[in-house]
Coordinates of N, CA and C in Angstrom, one line a residue:
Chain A
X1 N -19.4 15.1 20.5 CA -18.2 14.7 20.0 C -17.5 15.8 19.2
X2 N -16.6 16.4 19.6 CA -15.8 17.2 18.7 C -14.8 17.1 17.6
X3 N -14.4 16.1 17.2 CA -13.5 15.3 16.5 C -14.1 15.5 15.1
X4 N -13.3 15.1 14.1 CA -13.3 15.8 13.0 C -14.5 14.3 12.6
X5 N -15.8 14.8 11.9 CA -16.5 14.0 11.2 C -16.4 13.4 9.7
X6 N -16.8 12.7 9.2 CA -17.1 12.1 8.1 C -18.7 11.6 7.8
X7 N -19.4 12.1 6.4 CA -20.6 11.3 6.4 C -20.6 11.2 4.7
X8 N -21.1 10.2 4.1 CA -21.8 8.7 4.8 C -20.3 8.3 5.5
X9 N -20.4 7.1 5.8 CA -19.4 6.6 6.6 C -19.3 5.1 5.1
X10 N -20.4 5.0 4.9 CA -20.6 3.8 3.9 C -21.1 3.7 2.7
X11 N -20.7 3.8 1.5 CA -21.3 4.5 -0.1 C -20.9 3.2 -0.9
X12 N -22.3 2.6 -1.3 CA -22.0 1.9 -2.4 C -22.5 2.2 -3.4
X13 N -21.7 2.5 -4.6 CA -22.5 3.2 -6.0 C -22.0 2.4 -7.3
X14 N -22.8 2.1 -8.1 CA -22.6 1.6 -9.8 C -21.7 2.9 -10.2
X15 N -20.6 1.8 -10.8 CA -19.9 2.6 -11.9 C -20.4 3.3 -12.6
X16 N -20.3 5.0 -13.5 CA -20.1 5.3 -13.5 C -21.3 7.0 -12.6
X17 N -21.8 6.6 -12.0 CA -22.4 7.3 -11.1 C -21.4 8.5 -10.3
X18 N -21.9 9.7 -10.0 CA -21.7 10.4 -9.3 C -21.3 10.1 -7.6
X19 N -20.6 10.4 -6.8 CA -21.0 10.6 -5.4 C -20.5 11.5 -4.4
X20 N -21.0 11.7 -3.7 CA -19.8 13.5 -2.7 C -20.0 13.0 -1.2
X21 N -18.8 13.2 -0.9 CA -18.7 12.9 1.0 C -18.6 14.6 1.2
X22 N -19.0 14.1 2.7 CA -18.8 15.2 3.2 C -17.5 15.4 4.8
X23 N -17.2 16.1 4.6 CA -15.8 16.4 5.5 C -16.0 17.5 6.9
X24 N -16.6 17.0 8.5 CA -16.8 18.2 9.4 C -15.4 18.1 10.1
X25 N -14.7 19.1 9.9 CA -12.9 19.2 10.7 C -13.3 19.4 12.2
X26 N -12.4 19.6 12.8 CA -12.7 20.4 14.2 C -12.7 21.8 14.2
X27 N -14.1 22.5 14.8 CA -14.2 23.9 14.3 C -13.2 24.6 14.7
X28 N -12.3 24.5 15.2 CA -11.6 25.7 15.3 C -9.9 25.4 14.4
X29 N -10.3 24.7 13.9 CA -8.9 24.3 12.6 C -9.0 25.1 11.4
X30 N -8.4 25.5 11.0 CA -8.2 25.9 9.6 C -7.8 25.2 8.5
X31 N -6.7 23.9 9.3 CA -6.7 23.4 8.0 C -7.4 22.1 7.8
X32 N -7.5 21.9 6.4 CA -8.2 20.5 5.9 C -7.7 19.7 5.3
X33 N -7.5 18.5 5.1 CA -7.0 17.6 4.3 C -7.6 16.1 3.7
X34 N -7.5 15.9 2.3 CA -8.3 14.8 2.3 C -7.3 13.8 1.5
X35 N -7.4 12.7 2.3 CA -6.7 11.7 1.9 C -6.9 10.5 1.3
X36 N -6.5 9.4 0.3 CA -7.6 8.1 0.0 C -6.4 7.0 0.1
X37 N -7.7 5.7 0.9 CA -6.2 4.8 1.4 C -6.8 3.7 1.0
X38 N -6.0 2.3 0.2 CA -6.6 1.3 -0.1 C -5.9 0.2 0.4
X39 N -6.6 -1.3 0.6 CA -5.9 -2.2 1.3 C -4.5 -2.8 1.0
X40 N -3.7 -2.7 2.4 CA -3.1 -2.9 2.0 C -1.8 -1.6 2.4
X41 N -2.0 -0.2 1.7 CA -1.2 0.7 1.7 C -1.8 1.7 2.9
X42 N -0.6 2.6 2.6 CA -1.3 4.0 3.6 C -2.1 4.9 3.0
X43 N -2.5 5.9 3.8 CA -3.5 7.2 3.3 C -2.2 7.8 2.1
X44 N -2.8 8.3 1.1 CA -2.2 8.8 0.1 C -2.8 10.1 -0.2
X45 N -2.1 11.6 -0.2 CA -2.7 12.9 0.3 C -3.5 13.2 -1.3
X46 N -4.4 13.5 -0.7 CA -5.3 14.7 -2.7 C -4.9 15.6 -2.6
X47 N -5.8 16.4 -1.3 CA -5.7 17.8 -1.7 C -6.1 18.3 -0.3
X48 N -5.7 19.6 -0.2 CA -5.3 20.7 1.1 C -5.5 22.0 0.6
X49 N -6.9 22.2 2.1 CA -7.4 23.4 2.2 C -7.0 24.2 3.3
X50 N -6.4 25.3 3.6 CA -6.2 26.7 4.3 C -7.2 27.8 4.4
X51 N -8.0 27.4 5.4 CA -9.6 28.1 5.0 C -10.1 27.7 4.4
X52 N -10.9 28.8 3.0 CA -11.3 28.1 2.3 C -10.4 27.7 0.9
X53 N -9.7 28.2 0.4 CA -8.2 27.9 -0.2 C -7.7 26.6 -0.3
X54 N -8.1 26.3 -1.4 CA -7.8 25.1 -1.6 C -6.0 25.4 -2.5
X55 N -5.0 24.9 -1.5 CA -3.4 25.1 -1.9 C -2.8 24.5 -2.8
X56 N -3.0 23.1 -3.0 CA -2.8 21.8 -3.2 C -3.6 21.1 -3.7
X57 N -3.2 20.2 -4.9 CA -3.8 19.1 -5.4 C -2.9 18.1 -5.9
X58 N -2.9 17.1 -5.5 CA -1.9 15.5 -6.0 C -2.1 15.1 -7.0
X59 N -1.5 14.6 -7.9 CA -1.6 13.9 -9.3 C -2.6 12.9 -9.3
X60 N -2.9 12.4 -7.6 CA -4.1 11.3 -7.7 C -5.2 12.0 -8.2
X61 N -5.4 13.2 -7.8 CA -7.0 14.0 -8.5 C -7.1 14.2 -9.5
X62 N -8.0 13.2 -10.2 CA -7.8 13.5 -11.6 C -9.2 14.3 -12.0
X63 N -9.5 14.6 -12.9 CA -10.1 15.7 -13.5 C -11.9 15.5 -13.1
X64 N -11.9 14.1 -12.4 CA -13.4 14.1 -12.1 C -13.5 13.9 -10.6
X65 N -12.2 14.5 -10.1 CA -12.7 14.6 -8.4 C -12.5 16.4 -8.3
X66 N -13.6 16.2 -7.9 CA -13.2 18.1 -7.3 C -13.8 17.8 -5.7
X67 N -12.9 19.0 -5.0 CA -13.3 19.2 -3.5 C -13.4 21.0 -3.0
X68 N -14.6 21.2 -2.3 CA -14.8 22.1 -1.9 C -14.9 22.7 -0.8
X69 N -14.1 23.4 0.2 CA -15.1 24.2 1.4 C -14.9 25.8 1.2
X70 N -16.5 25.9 0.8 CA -17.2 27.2 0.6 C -17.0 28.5 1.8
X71 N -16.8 27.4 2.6 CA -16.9 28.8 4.2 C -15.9 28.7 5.1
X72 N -15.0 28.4 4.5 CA -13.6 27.7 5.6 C -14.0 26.9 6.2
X73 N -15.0 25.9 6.3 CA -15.5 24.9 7.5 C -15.7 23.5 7.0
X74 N -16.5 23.1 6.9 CA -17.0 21.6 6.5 C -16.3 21.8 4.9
X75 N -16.0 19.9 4.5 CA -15.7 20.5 3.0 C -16.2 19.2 2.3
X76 N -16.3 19.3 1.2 CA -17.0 17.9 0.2 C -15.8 17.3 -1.0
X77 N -16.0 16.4 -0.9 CA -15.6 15.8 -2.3 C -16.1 15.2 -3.2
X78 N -16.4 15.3 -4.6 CA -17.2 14.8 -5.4 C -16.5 14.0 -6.2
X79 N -16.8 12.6 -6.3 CA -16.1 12.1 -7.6 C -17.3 11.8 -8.8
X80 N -17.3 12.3 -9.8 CA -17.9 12.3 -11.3 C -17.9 11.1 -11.7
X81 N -18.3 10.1 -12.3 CA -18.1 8.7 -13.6 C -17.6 7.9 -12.4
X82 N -17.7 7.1 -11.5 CA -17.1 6.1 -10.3 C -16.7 5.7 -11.5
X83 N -15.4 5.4 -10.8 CA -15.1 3.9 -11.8 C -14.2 2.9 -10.8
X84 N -13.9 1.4 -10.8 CA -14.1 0.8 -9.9 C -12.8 0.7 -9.1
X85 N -11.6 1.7 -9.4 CA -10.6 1.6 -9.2 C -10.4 3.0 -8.4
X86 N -11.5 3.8 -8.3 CA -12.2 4.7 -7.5 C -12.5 3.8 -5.9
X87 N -12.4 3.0 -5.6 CA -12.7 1.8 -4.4 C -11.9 2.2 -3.8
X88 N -11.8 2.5 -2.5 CA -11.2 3.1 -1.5 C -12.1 4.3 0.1
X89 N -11.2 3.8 1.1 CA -11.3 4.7 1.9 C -10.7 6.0 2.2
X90 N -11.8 7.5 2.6 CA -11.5 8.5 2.0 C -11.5 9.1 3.3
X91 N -10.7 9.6 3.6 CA -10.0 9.9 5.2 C -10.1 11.7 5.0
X92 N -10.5 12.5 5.7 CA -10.2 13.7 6.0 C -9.7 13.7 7.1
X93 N -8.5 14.9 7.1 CA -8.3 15.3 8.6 C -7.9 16.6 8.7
X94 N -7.9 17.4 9.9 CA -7.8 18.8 10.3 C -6.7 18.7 11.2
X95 N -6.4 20.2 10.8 CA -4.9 21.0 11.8 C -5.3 22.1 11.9
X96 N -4.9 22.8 12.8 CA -4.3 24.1 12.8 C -3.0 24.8 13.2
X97 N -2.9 25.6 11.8 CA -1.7 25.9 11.5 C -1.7 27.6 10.9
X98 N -0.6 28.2 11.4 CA -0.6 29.0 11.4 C -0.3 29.5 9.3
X99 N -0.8 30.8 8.7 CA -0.5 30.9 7.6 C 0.9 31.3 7.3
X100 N 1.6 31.5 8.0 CA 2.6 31.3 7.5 C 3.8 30.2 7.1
X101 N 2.7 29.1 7.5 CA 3.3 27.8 7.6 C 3.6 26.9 8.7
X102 N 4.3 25.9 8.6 CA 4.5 25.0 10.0 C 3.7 24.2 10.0
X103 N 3.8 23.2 11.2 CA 2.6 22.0 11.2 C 2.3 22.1 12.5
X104 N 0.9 21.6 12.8 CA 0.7 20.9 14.0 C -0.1 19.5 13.8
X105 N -0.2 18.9 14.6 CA -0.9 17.4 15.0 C -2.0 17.4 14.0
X106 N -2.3 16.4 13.0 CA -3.4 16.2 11.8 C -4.5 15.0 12.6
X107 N -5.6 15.6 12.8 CA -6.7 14.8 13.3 C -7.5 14.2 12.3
X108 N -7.5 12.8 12.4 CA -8.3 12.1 11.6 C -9.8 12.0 11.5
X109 N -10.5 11.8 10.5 CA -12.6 11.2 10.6 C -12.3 9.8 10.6
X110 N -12.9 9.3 10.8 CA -13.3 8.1 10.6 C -13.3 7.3 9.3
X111 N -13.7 8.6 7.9 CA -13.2 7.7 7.0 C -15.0 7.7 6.0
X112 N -15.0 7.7 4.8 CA -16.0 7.0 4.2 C -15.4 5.6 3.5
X113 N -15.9 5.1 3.4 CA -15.4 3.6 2.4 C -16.5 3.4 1.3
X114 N -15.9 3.8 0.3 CA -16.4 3.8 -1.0 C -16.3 2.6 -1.9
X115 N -17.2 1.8 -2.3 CA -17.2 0.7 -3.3 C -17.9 1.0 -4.4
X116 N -17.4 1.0 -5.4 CA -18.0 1.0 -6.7 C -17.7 -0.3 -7.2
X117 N -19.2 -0.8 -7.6 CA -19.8 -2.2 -8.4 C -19.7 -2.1 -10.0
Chain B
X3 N 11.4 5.1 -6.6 CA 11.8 5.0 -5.4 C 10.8 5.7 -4.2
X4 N 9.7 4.8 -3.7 CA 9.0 5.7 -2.5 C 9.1 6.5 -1.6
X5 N 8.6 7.7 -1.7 CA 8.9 9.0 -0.9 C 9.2 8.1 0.9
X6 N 8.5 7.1 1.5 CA 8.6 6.4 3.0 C 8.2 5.4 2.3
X7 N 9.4 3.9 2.8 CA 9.5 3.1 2.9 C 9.6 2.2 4.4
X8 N 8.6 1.0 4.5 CA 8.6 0.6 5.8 C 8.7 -1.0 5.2
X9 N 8.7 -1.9 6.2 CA 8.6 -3.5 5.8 C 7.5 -3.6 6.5
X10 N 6.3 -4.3 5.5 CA 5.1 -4.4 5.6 C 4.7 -5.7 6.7
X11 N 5.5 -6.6 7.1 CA 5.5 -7.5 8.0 C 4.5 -8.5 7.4
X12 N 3.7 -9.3 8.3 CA 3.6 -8.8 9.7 C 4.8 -9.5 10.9
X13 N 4.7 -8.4 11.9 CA 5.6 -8.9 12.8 C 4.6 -9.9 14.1
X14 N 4.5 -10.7 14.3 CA 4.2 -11.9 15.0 C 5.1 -12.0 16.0
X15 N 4.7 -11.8 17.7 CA 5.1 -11.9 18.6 C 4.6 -11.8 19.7
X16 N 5.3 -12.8 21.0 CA 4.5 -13.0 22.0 C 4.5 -11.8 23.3
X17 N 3.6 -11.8 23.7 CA 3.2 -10.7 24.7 C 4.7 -10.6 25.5
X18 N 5.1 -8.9 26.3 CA 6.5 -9.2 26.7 C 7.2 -8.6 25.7
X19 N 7.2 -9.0 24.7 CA 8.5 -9.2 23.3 C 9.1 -7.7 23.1
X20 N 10.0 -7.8 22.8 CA 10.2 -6.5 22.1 C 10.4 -6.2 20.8
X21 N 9.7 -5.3 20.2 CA 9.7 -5.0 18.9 C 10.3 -3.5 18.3
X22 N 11.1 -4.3 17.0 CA 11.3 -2.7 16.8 C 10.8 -2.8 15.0
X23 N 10.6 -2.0 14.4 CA 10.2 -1.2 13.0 C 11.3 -0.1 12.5
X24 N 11.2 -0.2 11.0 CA 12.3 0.6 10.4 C 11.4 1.1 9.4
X25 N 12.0 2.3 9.2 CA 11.4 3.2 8.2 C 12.4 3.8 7.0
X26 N 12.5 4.4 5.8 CA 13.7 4.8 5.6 C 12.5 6.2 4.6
X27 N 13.4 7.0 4.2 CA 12.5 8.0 3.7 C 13.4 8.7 2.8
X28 N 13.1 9.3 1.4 CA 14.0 9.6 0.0 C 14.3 11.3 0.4
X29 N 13.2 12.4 0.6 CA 13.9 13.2 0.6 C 14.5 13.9 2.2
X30 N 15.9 14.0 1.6 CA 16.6 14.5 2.4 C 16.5 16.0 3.9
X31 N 15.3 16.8 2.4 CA 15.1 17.8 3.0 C 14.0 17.7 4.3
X32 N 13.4 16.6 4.4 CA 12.3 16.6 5.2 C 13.2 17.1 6.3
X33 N 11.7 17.1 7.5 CA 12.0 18.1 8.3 C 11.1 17.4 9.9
X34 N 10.3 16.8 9.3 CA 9.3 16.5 10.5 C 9.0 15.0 10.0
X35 N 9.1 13.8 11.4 CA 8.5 12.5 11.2 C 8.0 12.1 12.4
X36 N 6.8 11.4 11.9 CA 5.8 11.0 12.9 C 5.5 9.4 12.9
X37 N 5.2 8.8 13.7 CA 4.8 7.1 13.9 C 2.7 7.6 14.1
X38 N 2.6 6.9 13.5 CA 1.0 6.9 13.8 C 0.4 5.4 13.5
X39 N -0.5 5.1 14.4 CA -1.0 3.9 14.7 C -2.3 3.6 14.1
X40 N -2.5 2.6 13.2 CA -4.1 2.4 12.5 C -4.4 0.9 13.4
X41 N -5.7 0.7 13.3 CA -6.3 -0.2 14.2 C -7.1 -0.2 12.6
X42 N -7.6 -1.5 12.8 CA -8.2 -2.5 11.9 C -9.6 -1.7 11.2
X43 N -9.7 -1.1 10.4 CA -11.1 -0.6 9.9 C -11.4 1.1 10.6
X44 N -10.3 1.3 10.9 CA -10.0 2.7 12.2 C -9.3 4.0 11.0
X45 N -9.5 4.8 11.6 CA -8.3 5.8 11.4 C -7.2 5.9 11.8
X46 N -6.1 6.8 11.6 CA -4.6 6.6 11.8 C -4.9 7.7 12.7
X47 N -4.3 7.6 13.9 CA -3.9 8.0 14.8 C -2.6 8.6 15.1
X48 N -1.6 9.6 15.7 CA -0.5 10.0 16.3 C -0.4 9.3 17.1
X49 N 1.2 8.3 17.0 CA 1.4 7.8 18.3 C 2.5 9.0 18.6
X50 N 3.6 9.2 18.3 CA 4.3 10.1 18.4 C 5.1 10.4 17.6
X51 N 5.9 11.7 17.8 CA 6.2 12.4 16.9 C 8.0 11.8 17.2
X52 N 8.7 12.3 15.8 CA 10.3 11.9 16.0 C 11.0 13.1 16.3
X53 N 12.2 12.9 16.9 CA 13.1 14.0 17.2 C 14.1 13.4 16.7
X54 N 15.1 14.8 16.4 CA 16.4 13.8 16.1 C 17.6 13.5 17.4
X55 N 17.0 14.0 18.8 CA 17.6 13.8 19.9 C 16.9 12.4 20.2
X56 N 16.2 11.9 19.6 CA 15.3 10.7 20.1 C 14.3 10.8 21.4
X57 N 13.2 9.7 21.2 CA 12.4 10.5 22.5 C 11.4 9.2 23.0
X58 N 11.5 9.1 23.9 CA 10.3 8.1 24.8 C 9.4 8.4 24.8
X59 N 8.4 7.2 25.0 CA 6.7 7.4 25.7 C 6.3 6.1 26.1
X60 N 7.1 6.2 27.9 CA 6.7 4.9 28.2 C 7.3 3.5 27.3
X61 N 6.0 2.8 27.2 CA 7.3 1.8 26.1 C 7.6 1.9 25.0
X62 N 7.1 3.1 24.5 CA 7.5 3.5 22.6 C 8.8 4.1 22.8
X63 N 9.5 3.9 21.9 CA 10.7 4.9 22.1 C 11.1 5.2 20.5
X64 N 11.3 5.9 19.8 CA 11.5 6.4 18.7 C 12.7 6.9 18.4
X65 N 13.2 7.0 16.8 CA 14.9 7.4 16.6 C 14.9 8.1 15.4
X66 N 15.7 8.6 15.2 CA 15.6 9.3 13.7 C 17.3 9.6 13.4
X67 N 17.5 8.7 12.4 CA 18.9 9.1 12.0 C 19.0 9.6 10.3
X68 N 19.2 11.1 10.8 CA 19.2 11.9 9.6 C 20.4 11.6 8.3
X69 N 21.1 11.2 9.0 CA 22.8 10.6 7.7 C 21.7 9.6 6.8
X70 N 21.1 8.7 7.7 CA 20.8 8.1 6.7 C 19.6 7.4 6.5
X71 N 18.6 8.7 6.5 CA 17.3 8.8 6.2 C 16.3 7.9 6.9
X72 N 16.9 7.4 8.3 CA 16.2 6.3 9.1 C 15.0 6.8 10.3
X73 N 14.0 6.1 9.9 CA 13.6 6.5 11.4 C 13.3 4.8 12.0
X74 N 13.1 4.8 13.1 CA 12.7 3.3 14.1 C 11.8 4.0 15.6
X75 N 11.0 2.8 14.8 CA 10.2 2.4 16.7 C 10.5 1.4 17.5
X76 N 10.5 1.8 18.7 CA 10.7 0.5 19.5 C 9.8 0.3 20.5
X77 N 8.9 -1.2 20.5 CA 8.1 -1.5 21.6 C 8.5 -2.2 22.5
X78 N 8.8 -2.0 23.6 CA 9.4 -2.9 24.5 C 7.9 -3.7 25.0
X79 N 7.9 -4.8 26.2 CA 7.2 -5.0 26.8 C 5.9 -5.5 26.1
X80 N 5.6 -5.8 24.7 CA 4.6 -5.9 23.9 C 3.1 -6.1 25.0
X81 N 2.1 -5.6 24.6 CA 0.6 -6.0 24.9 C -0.1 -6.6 24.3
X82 N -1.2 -7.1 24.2 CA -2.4 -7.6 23.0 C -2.5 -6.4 22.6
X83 N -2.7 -5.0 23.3 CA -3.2 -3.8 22.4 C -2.0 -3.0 21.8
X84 N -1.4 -3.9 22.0 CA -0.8 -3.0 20.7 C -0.5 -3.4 19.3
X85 N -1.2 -4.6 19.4 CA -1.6 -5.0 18.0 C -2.2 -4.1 16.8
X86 N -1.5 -4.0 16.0 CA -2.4 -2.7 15.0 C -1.5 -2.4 13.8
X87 N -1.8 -1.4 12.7 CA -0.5 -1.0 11.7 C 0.1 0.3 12.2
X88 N 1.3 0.1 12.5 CA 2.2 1.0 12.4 C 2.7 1.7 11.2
X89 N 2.3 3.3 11.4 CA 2.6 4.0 9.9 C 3.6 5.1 10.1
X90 N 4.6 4.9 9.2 CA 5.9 6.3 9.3 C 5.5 6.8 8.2
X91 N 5.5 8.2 9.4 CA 5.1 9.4 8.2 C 6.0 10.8 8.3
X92 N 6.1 10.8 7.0 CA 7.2 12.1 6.8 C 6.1 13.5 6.2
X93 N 6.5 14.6 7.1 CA 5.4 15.8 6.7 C 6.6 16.4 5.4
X94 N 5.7 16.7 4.2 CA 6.4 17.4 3.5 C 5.6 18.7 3.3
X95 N 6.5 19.8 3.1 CA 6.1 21.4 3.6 C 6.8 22.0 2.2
X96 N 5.9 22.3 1.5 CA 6.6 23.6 0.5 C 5.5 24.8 0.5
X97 N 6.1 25.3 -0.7 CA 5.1 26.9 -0.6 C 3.7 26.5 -0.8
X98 N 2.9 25.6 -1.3 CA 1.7 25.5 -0.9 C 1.1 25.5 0.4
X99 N 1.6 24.3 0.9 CA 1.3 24.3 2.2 C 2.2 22.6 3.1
X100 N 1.3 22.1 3.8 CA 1.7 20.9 4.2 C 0.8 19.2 3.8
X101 N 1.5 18.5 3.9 CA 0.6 17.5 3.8 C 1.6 16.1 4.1
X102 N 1.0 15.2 4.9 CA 1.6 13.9 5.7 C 1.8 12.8 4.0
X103 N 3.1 12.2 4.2 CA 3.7 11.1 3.6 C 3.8 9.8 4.0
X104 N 2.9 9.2 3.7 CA 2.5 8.1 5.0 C 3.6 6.9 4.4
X105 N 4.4 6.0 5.0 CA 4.6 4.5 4.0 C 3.2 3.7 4.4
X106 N 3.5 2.7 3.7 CA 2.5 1.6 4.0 C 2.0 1.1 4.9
X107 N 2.9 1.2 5.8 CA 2.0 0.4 6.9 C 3.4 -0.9 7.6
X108 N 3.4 -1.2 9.2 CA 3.6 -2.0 9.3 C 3.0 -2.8 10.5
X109 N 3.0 -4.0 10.3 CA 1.2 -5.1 11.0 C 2.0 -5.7 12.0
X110 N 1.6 -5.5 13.2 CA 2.4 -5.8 14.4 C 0.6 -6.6 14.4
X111 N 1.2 -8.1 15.8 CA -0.1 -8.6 16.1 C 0.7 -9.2 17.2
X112 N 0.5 -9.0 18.2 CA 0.6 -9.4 19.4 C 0.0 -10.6 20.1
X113 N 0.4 -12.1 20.4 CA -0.3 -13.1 21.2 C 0.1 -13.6 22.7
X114 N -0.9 -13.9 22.8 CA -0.7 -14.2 24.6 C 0.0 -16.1 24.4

């Protein structure tokens, strides 16, 4: 399967607990994006990586989510202290796009769905 | 005021039917809009992209009226699969980079 992955697919964690997904794009994308969507609404954007270049961050990331990709490739996101309003599905998706800008077609994972108890 | 605005439905209708969806979207400067399809516990998917010459796919046909920040889908012909949420999305591009503006969603359910 070449399609952009997601793992766990399924995380249930006690408040205020640690947890990190992990994000596999399609290898030959550059770009990354990770999105979080709860019932009800749409995907709502965090944060966007260009390589490894992280460009972007949304006012939704607040100071105990950080996101990483170390090698332009796979990327993580960590949330610090869950708290239960942290509940949500956590979508990555990949493009490639040139650095000068522009868009092409954003390929979805599958998604983790995170519940905090 | 929401960067994409859609009517959350759901729209209820029998196989055959034809369906259309409205979107409306705040800033002016956008530049790129896209319809993407979520299925129940799924990811969002591209169904297609908008032009502002308008553009078919089979029975999707899509519109975008820039005066006044509209976009629309149209399903002719309805199926059972095309049951699913319908999501307008507006790409917003600055000097960072890019990133999709999704509205909420709208719940089409299709019956025989």
């Amino acid at each position: 399967d070449t399609g952009v992955s997601q793992n766990p697919r399924h995380k249930i964690t006690k408040r205020g607990q640690n947890v990190t997904f992990r994000c596999d794009p399609i290898s030959e994308h550059n770009r990354l994006y990770w999105y979080r969507q709860t019932l009800g609404q749409g995907p709502e954007f965090l944060t966007y990586f260009q390589n490894e270049a992280q460009l972007e961050k949304s006012r939704l990331l607040s100071d105990r989510f950080s996101a990483e990709r170390p090698k332009g490739s796979f990327s993580t996101l960590e949330i610090q202290r869950t708290e239960q309003g942290d509940s949500a599905m956590y979508l990555c998706a990949s493009s490639f796009g040139p650095a000068s800008g522009g868009a092409n077609e954003q390929f979805f994972g599958p998604g983790t769905r995170l519940t905090v108890l | 005021r929401k960067e994409v605005e859609q009517d959350p439905g759901p729209f209820n209708v029998p196989e055959g039917a034809t369906v259309a969806f409205n979107c409306t979207y705040s800033n002016s400067a956008s530049q790129s809009f896209f319809w993407y399809r979520q299925d129940c516990r799924k990811e969002p998917k591209l169904l297609m992209s908008v032009y502002s010459s308008g553009n078919e796919d089979g029975r999707f046909t899509a519109q975008l009226n820039r005066a006044s920040q509209y976009i629309s889908l149209l399903i002719r012909d309805s199926k059972l699969s095309d049951s699913a949420t319908y999501l307008c999305v507006v790409l917003k591009i600055n000097q960072a980079g890019t990133a999709l503006i999704f509205g909420k969603g709208t719940t089409l359910s299709v019956s025989s």
